[in-house]
């Protein structure tokens, strides 16, 4: 979902407050400047180019409901569609990963970042439902959507979420480890606003 243009221009100015509040290492002091430099281009790639699909726009944990189908398979439902629109498929995926998942789902058994298996599963499901004209082997190269293209979209969308968090969410929340700990367990809030490990993973 698109955001207030001010969020594209205020990341660098607001980052030093977060850097100090979370006692982050010195090598992250210029993270706001680095993100600011790419934010306009990242936002354009996320929101302003084809191919696009319909997006929920706010796939946080509080908007998901689960139940068992009569045959025992799990079913999922989504509520709160006020941000619905069109965009790159990876936008919703990235929002879900950074806002809804328990941080432990993002690491392998050795503690290294590893959301790749989640992205592989999503892309395989997406690819199974794409029209044949959008798959490798099509005569129209412009319609191809490969795993590499999806990965690039996902990485852009994670950065776009960082822009939202650093320029708006954490500023409004006056975020700190103490604030996140106080909000822990609140169902309507995103993971990076309630769990320090999730917040640090995003950084």
PDB file of C-alpha atoms in Angstrom:
ATOM      1  CA  UNK A   1       0.000   0.000   0.000  1.00  0.00           C
ATOM      2  CA  UNK A   2       1.207   3.475  -0.741  1.00  0.00           C
ATOM      3  CA  UNK A   3       2.053   5.818   2.092  1.00  0.00           C
ATOM      4  CA  UNK A   4       2.234   9.511   2.834  1.00  0.00           C
ATOM      5  CA  UNK A   5       5.037  11.012   0.686  1.00  0.00           C
ATOM      6  CA  UNK A   6       6.543  12.389   3.898  1.00  0.00           C
ATOM      7  CA  UNK A   7       7.529   8.830   4.776  1.00  0.00           C
ATOM      8  CA  UNK A   8       9.721   8.747   1.684  1.00  0.00           C
ATOM      9  CA  UNK A   9      11.657  11.782   2.883  1.00  0.00           C
ATOM     10  CA  UNK A  10      11.856  11.446   6.662  1.00  0.00           C
ATOM     11  CA  UNK A  11      13.597   8.110   7.238  1.00  0.00           C
ATOM     12  CA  UNK A  12      17.072   9.612   7.646  1.00  0.00           C
ATOM     13  CA  UNK A  13      15.897  12.320  10.039  1.00  0.00           C
ATOM     14  CA  UNK A  14      14.016   9.881  12.280  1.00  0.00           C
ATOM     15  CA  UNK A  15      16.526   7.043  12.340  1.00  0.00           C
ATOM     16  CA  UNK A  16      18.976   8.496  14.943  1.00  0.00           C
ATOM     17  CA  UNK A  17      16.223   8.403  17.566  1.00  0.00           C
ATOM     18  CA  UNK A  18      15.609   4.685  16.929  1.00  0.00           C
ATOM     19  CA  UNK A  19      19.335   3.936  16.779  1.00  0.00           C
ATOM     20  CA  UNK A  20      19.785   5.406  20.252  1.00  0.00           C
ATOM     21  CA  UNK A  21      16.573   3.963  21.744  1.00  0.00           C
ATOM     22  CA  UNK A  22      17.491   0.404  20.754  1.00  0.00           C
ATOM     23  CA  UNK A  23      21.199   0.868  21.592  1.00  0.00           C
ATOM     24  CA  UNK A  24      22.163  -0.402  18.143  1.00  0.00           C
ATOM     25  CA  UNK A  25      25.818  -0.846  17.133  1.00  0.00           C
ATOM     26  CA  UNK A  26      27.760   2.067  15.606  1.00  0.00           C
ATOM     27  CA  UNK A  27      27.880   0.506  12.148  1.00  0.00           C
ATOM     28  CA  UNK A  28      24.090   0.990  11.929  1.00  0.00           C
ATOM     29  CA  UNK A  29      24.246   4.718  12.680  1.00  0.00           C
ATOM     30  CA  UNK A  30      23.912   5.587   8.983  1.00  0.00           C
ATOM     31  CA  UNK A  31      21.169   3.045   8.237  1.00  0.00           C
ATOM     32  CA  UNK A  32      18.594   5.815   7.931  1.00  0.00           C
ATOM     33  CA  UNK A  33      20.696   7.629   5.341  1.00  0.00           C
ATOM     34  CA  UNK A  34      21.253   4.440   3.370  1.00  0.00           C
ATOM     35  CA  UNK A  35      17.562   3.542   3.397  1.00  0.00           C
ATOM     36  CA  UNK A  36      16.570   7.115   2.561  1.00  0.00           C
ATOM     37  CA  UNK A  37      18.771   6.997  -0.543  1.00  0.00           C
ATOM     38  CA  UNK A  38      16.885   4.055  -2.049  1.00  0.00           C
ATOM     39  CA  UNK A  39      13.388   4.607  -0.628  1.00  0.00           C
ATOM     40  CA  UNK A  40      11.795   6.493  -3.576  1.00  0.00           C
ATOM     41  CA  UNK A  41      13.018   3.937  -6.131  1.00  0.00           C
ATOM     42  CA  UNK A  42      12.024   1.008  -3.908  1.00  0.00           C
ATOM     43  CA  UNK A  43       8.520   2.433  -3.414  1.00  0.00           C
ATOM     44  CA  UNK A  44       8.114   2.906  -7.162  1.00  0.00           C
ATOM     45  CA  UNK A  45       9.186  -0.672  -7.865  1.00  0.00           C
ATOM     46  CA  UNK A  46       6.799  -1.999  -5.216  1.00  0.00           C
ATOM     47  CA  UNK A  47       3.723  -0.057  -6.248  1.00  0.00           C
ATOM     48  CA  UNK A  48       3.963   1.343  -9.759  1.00  0.00           C
ATOM     49  CA  UNK A  49       4.861  -1.422 -12.198  1.00  0.00           C
ATOM     50  CA  UNK A  50       3.384  -4.632 -13.617  1.00  0.00           C
ATOM     51  CA  UNK A  51       2.783  -7.491 -13.233  1.00  0.00           C
ATOM     52  CA  UNK A  52       0.389  -6.847 -10.380  1.00  0.00           C
ATOM     53  CA  UNK A  53      -2.185  -8.862  -8.502  1.00  0.00           C
ATOM     54  CA  UNK A  54      -4.840  -8.078  -5.920  1.00  0.00           C
ATOM     55  CA  UNK A  55      -3.387  -7.526  -2.439  1.00  0.00           C
ATOM     56  CA  UNK A  56      -4.908  -7.532   1.020  1.00  0.00           C
ATOM     57  CA  UNK A  57      -2.676  -4.662   2.079  1.00  0.00           C
ATOM     58  CA  UNK A  58      -2.478  -5.338   5.827  1.00  0.00           C
ATOM     59  CA  UNK A  59      -1.785  -9.057   6.420  1.00  0.00           C
ATOM     60  CA  UNK A  60      -0.850  -8.797  10.076  1.00  0.00           C
ATOM     61  CA  UNK A  61      -1.564 -11.638  12.501  1.00  0.00           C
ATOM     62  CA  UNK A  62      -4.694 -10.013  13.935  1.00  0.00           C
ATOM     63  CA  UNK A  63      -6.359 -10.130  10.510  1.00  0.00           C
ATOM     64  CA  UNK A  64      -6.002 -13.908  10.076  1.00  0.00           C
ATOM     65  CA  UNK A  65      -8.428 -16.552  11.302  1.00  0.00           C
ATOM     66  CA  UNK A  66      -7.865 -20.288  11.079  1.00  0.00           C
ATOM     67  CA  UNK A  67     -10.040 -23.366  11.341  1.00  0.00           C
ATOM     68  CA  UNK A  68     -10.051 -27.000  10.355  1.00  0.00           C
ATOM     69  CA  UNK A  69     -12.065 -27.895   7.257  1.00  0.00           C
ATOM     70  CA  UNK A  70     -14.434 -30.889   7.408  1.00  0.00           C
ATOM     71  CA  UNK A  71     -11.703 -33.033   5.842  1.00  0.00           C
ATOM     72  CA  UNK A  72      -9.209 -31.898   8.480  1.00  0.00           C
ATOM     73  CA  UNK A  73      -7.181 -29.578   6.299  1.00  0.00           C
ATOM     74  CA  UNK A  74      -6.442 -26.115   7.726  1.00  0.00           C
ATOM     75  CA  UNK A  75      -8.339 -23.172   6.266  1.00  0.00           C
ATOM     76  CA  UNK A  76      -7.405 -19.503   6.612  1.00  0.00           C
ATOM     77  CA  UNK A  77      -9.580 -16.430   6.384  1.00  0.00           C
ATOM     78  CA  UNK A  78      -8.706 -12.734   6.239  1.00  0.00           C
ATOM     79  CA  UNK A  79     -10.609  -9.712   7.574  1.00  0.00           C
ATOM     80  CA  UNK A  80     -10.050  -5.937   7.382  1.00  0.00           C
ATOM     81  CA  UNK A  81      -9.816  -5.288   3.651  1.00  0.00           C
ATOM     82  CA  UNK A  82      -9.683  -1.502   3.800  1.00  0.00           C
ATOM     83  CA  UNK A  83      -6.195  -1.399   2.226  1.00  0.00           C
ATOM     84  CA  UNK A  84      -7.061  -3.735  -0.643  1.00  0.00           C
ATOM     85  CA  UNK A  85      -5.593  -2.798  -3.998  1.00  0.00           C
ATOM     86  CA  UNK A  86      -3.239  -3.940  -6.718  1.00  0.00           C
ATOM     87  CA  UNK A  87       0.501  -4.427  -6.451  1.00  0.00           C
ATOM     88  CA  UNK A  88       3.381  -6.834  -6.756  1.00  0.00           C
ATOM     89  CA  UNK A  89       2.662 -10.253  -5.252  1.00  0.00           C
ATOM     90  CA  UNK A  90       5.631 -10.044  -2.893  1.00  0.00           C
ATOM     91  CA  UNK A  91       4.256  -6.934  -1.139  1.00  0.00           C
ATOM     92  CA  UNK A  92       1.758  -8.889   0.960  1.00  0.00           C
ATOM     93  CA  UNK A  93       4.291 -11.649   1.564  1.00  0.00           C
ATOM     94  CA  UNK A  94       6.907  -9.238   2.906  1.00  0.00           C
ATOM     95  CA  UNK A  95       4.340  -7.448   5.066  1.00  0.00           C
ATOM     96  CA  UNK A  96       3.235 -10.789   6.522  1.00  0.00           C
ATOM     97  CA  UNK A  97       6.802 -11.918   7.211  1.00  0.00           C
ATOM     98  CA  UNK A  98       7.883  -8.731   8.986  1.00  0.00           C
ATOM     99  CA  UNK A  99       4.597  -7.972  10.773  1.00  0.00           C
ATOM    100  CA  UNK A 100       2.908 -11.285  11.562  1.00  0.00           C
ATOM    101  CA  UNK A 101       5.436 -14.080  12.008  1.00  0.00           C
ATOM    102  CA  UNK A 102       6.987 -15.181  15.244  1.00  0.00           C
ATOM    103  CA  UNK A 103      10.654 -14.294  14.836  1.00  0.00           C
ATOM    104  CA  UNK A 104      11.624 -17.938  15.466  1.00  0.00           C
ATOM    105  CA  UNK A 105      10.059 -18.881  12.128  1.00  0.00           C
ATOM    106  CA  UNK A 106      12.666 -16.742  10.364  1.00  0.00           C
ATOM    107  CA  UNK A 107      15.773 -18.573  11.529  1.00  0.00           C
ATOM    108  CA  UNK A 108      17.228 -21.998  10.799  1.00  0.00           C
ATOM    109  CA  UNK A 109      18.350 -24.482  13.461  1.00  0.00           C
ATOM    110  CA  UNK A 110      21.742 -22.732  13.709  1.00  0.00           C
ATOM    111  CA  UNK A 111      20.150 -19.329  14.289  1.00  0.00           C
ATOM    112  CA  UNK A 112      20.910 -17.888  10.842  1.00  0.00           C
ATOM    113  CA  UNK A 113      18.335 -15.893   8.891  1.00  0.00           C
ATOM    114  CA  UNK A 114      16.410 -18.313   6.698  1.00  0.00           C
ATOM    115  CA  UNK A 115      13.009 -17.299   5.406  1.00  0.00           C
ATOM    116  CA  UNK A 116      13.891 -18.831   2.035  1.00  0.00           C
ATOM    117  CA  UNK A 117      11.828 -21.972   2.601  1.00  0.00           C
ATOM    118  CA  UNK A 118       8.746 -19.817   3.267  1.00  0.00           C
ATOM    119  CA  UNK A 119       9.298 -17.867   0.057  1.00  0.00           C
ATOM    120  CA  UNK A 120       9.880 -21.081  -1.907  1.00  0.00           C
ATOM    121  CA  UNK A 121       6.575 -22.484  -0.665  1.00  0.00           C
ATOM    122  CA  UNK A 122       4.663 -19.314  -1.481  1.00  0.00           C
ATOM    123  CA  UNK A 123       6.194 -18.989  -4.940  1.00  0.00           C
ATOM    124  CA  UNK A 124       5.473 -22.639  -5.778  1.00  0.00           C
ATOM    125  CA  UNK A 125       1.822 -22.093  -4.790  1.00  0.00           C
ATOM    126  CA  UNK A 126       1.644 -18.847  -6.771  1.00  0.00           C
ATOM    127  CA  UNK A 127       3.260 -20.402  -9.810  1.00  0.00           C
ATOM    128  CA  UNK A 128       0.795 -23.308  -9.755  1.00  0.00           C
ATOM    129  CA  UNK A 129      -2.032 -20.785 -10.123  1.00  0.00           C
ATOM    130  CA  UNK A 130      -0.487 -18.422 -12.666  1.00  0.00           C
ATOM    131  CA  UNK A 131      -1.678 -18.536 -16.262  1.00  0.00           C
ATOM    132  CA  UNK A 132       0.637 -20.454 -18.548  1.00  0.00           C
ATOM    133  CA  UNK A 133       1.591 -17.219 -20.309  1.00  0.00           C
ATOM    134  CA  UNK A 134       3.360 -15.947 -17.179  1.00  0.00           C
ATOM    135  CA  UNK A 135       5.601 -18.990 -16.639  1.00  0.00           C
ATOM    136  CA  UNK A 136       9.088 -19.711 -17.995  1.00  0.00           C
ATOM    137  CA  UNK A 137       8.732 -21.177 -21.464  1.00  0.00           C
ATOM    138  CA  UNK A 138       6.173 -18.603 -22.564  1.00  0.00           C
ATOM    139  CA  UNK A 139       6.726 -16.931 -25.912  1.00  0.00           C
ATOM    140  CA  UNK A 140       6.219 -13.518 -24.288  1.00  0.00           C
ATOM    141  CA  UNK A 141       9.232 -12.784 -22.091  1.00  0.00           C
ATOM    142  CA  UNK A 142       7.511  -9.678 -20.686  1.00  0.00           C
ATOM    143  CA  UNK A 143       4.992 -11.912 -18.901  1.00  0.00           C
ATOM    144  CA  UNK A 144       7.525 -14.173 -17.192  1.00  0.00           C
ATOM    145  CA  UNK A 145       7.601 -14.144 -13.402  1.00  0.00           C
ATOM    146  CA  UNK A 146      10.526 -16.135 -12.119  1.00  0.00           C
ATOM    147  CA  UNK A 147      11.655 -17.082  -8.619  1.00  0.00           C
ATOM    148  CA  UNK A 148      14.532 -14.606  -8.965  1.00  0.00           C
ATOM    149  CA  UNK A 149      12.120 -11.815  -9.881  1.00  0.00           C
ATOM    150  CA  UNK A 150       9.941 -12.715  -6.921  1.00  0.00           C
ATOM    151  CA  UNK A 151      12.990 -12.650  -4.620  1.00  0.00           C
ATOM    152  CA  UNK A 152      13.942  -9.185  -5.853  1.00  0.00           C
ATOM    153  CA  UNK A 153      10.357  -8.005  -5.295  1.00  0.00           C
ATOM    154  CA  UNK A 154      10.373  -9.469  -1.791  1.00  0.00           C
ATOM    155  CA  UNK A 155      13.599  -7.716  -0.857  1.00  0.00           C
ATOM    156  CA  UNK A 156      12.236  -4.418  -2.180  1.00  0.00           C
ATOM    157  CA  UNK A 157       9.032  -4.916  -0.206  1.00  0.00           C
ATOM    158  CA  UNK A 158      10.940  -5.617   3.016  1.00  0.00           C
ATOM    159  CA  UNK A 159      12.807  -2.343   2.523  1.00  0.00           C
ATOM    160  CA  UNK A 160       9.500  -0.595   1.870  1.00  0.00           C
ATOM    161  CA  UNK A 161       8.207  -1.979   5.156  1.00  0.00           C
ATOM    162  CA  UNK A 162      11.358  -0.690   6.881  1.00  0.00           C
ATOM    163  CA  UNK A 163      10.534   2.742   5.509  1.00  0.00           C
ATOM    164  CA  UNK A 164       7.074   2.497   7.048  1.00  0.00           C
ATOM    165  CA  UNK A 165       8.351   1.245  10.407  1.00  0.00           C
ATOM    166  CA  UNK A 166      11.246   3.681  10.805  1.00  0.00           C
ATOM    167  CA  UNK A 167       9.529   6.807   9.501  1.00  0.00           C
ATOM    168  CA  UNK A 168       6.078   6.257  10.989  1.00  0.00           C
ATOM    169  CA  UNK A 169       5.381   3.254  13.213  1.00  0.00           C
ATOM    170  CA  UNK A 170       8.298   3.538  15.624  1.00  0.00           C
ATOM    171  CA  UNK A 171       8.155   7.323  15.658  1.00  0.00           C
ATOM    172  CA  UNK A 172       4.467   7.322  16.575  1.00  0.00           C
ATOM    173  CA  UNK A 173       5.040   4.595  19.164  1.00  0.00           C
ATOM    174  CA  UNK A 174       8.197   6.167  20.605  1.00  0.00           C
ATOM    175  CA  UNK A 175       9.530   2.632  20.305  1.00  0.00           C
ATOM    176  CA  UNK A 176      12.192   1.175  22.559  1.00  0.00           C
ATOM    177  CA  UNK A 177      12.870  -2.255  24.069  1.00  0.00           C
ATOM    178  CA  UNK A 178      10.890  -1.199  27.129  1.00  0.00           C
ATOM    179  CA  UNK A 179       7.896  -0.060  25.056  1.00  0.00           C
ATOM    180  CA  UNK A 180       7.909  -3.283  23.020  1.00  0.00           C
ATOM    181  CA  UNK A 181       8.045  -5.339  26.206  1.00  0.00           C
ATOM    182  CA  UNK A 182       5.077  -3.428  27.616  1.00  0.00           C
ATOM    183  CA  UNK A 183       3.070  -4.101  24.448  1.00  0.00           C
ATOM    184  CA  UNK A 184       3.990  -7.780  24.307  1.00  0.00           C
ATOM    185  CA  UNK A 185       0.942  -9.973  23.825  1.00  0.00           C
ATOM    186  CA  UNK A 186      -1.343  -7.280  22.375  1.00  0.00           C
ATOM    187  CA  UNK A 187      -3.138  -9.066  19.540  1.00  0.00           C
ATOM    188  CA  UNK A 188      -3.716  -6.081  17.280  1.00  0.00           C
ATOM    189  CA  UNK A 189      -0.101  -4.998  17.003  1.00  0.00           C
ATOM    190  CA  UNK A 190       2.595  -6.003  14.559  1.00  0.00           C
ATOM    191  CA  UNK A 191       5.496  -8.202  15.618  1.00  0.00           C
ATOM    192  CA  UNK A 192       8.095  -5.452  15.291  1.00  0.00           C
ATOM    193  CA  UNK A 193       6.062  -3.382  17.787  1.00  0.00           C
ATOM    194  CA  UNK A 194       5.742  -6.106  20.418  1.00  0.00           C
ATOM    195  CA  UNK A 195       8.833  -8.304  20.216  1.00  0.00           C
ATOM    196  CA  UNK A 196      12.415  -7.103  20.443  1.00  0.00           C
ATOM    197  CA  UNK A 197      13.800 -10.073  18.497  1.00  0.00           C
ATOM    198  CA  UNK A 198      11.394  -9.360  15.633  1.00  0.00           C
ATOM    199  CA  UNK A 199      12.373  -5.686  15.684  1.00  0.00           C
ATOM    200  CA  UNK A 200      16.078  -6.503  15.595  1.00  0.00           C
ATOM    201  CA  UNK A 201      15.535  -9.025  12.781  1.00  0.00           C
ATOM    202  CA  UNK A 202      13.934  -6.259  10.722  1.00  0.00           C
ATOM    203  CA  UNK A 203      16.853  -3.895  11.390  1.00  0.00           C
TER     204      UNK A 203
END
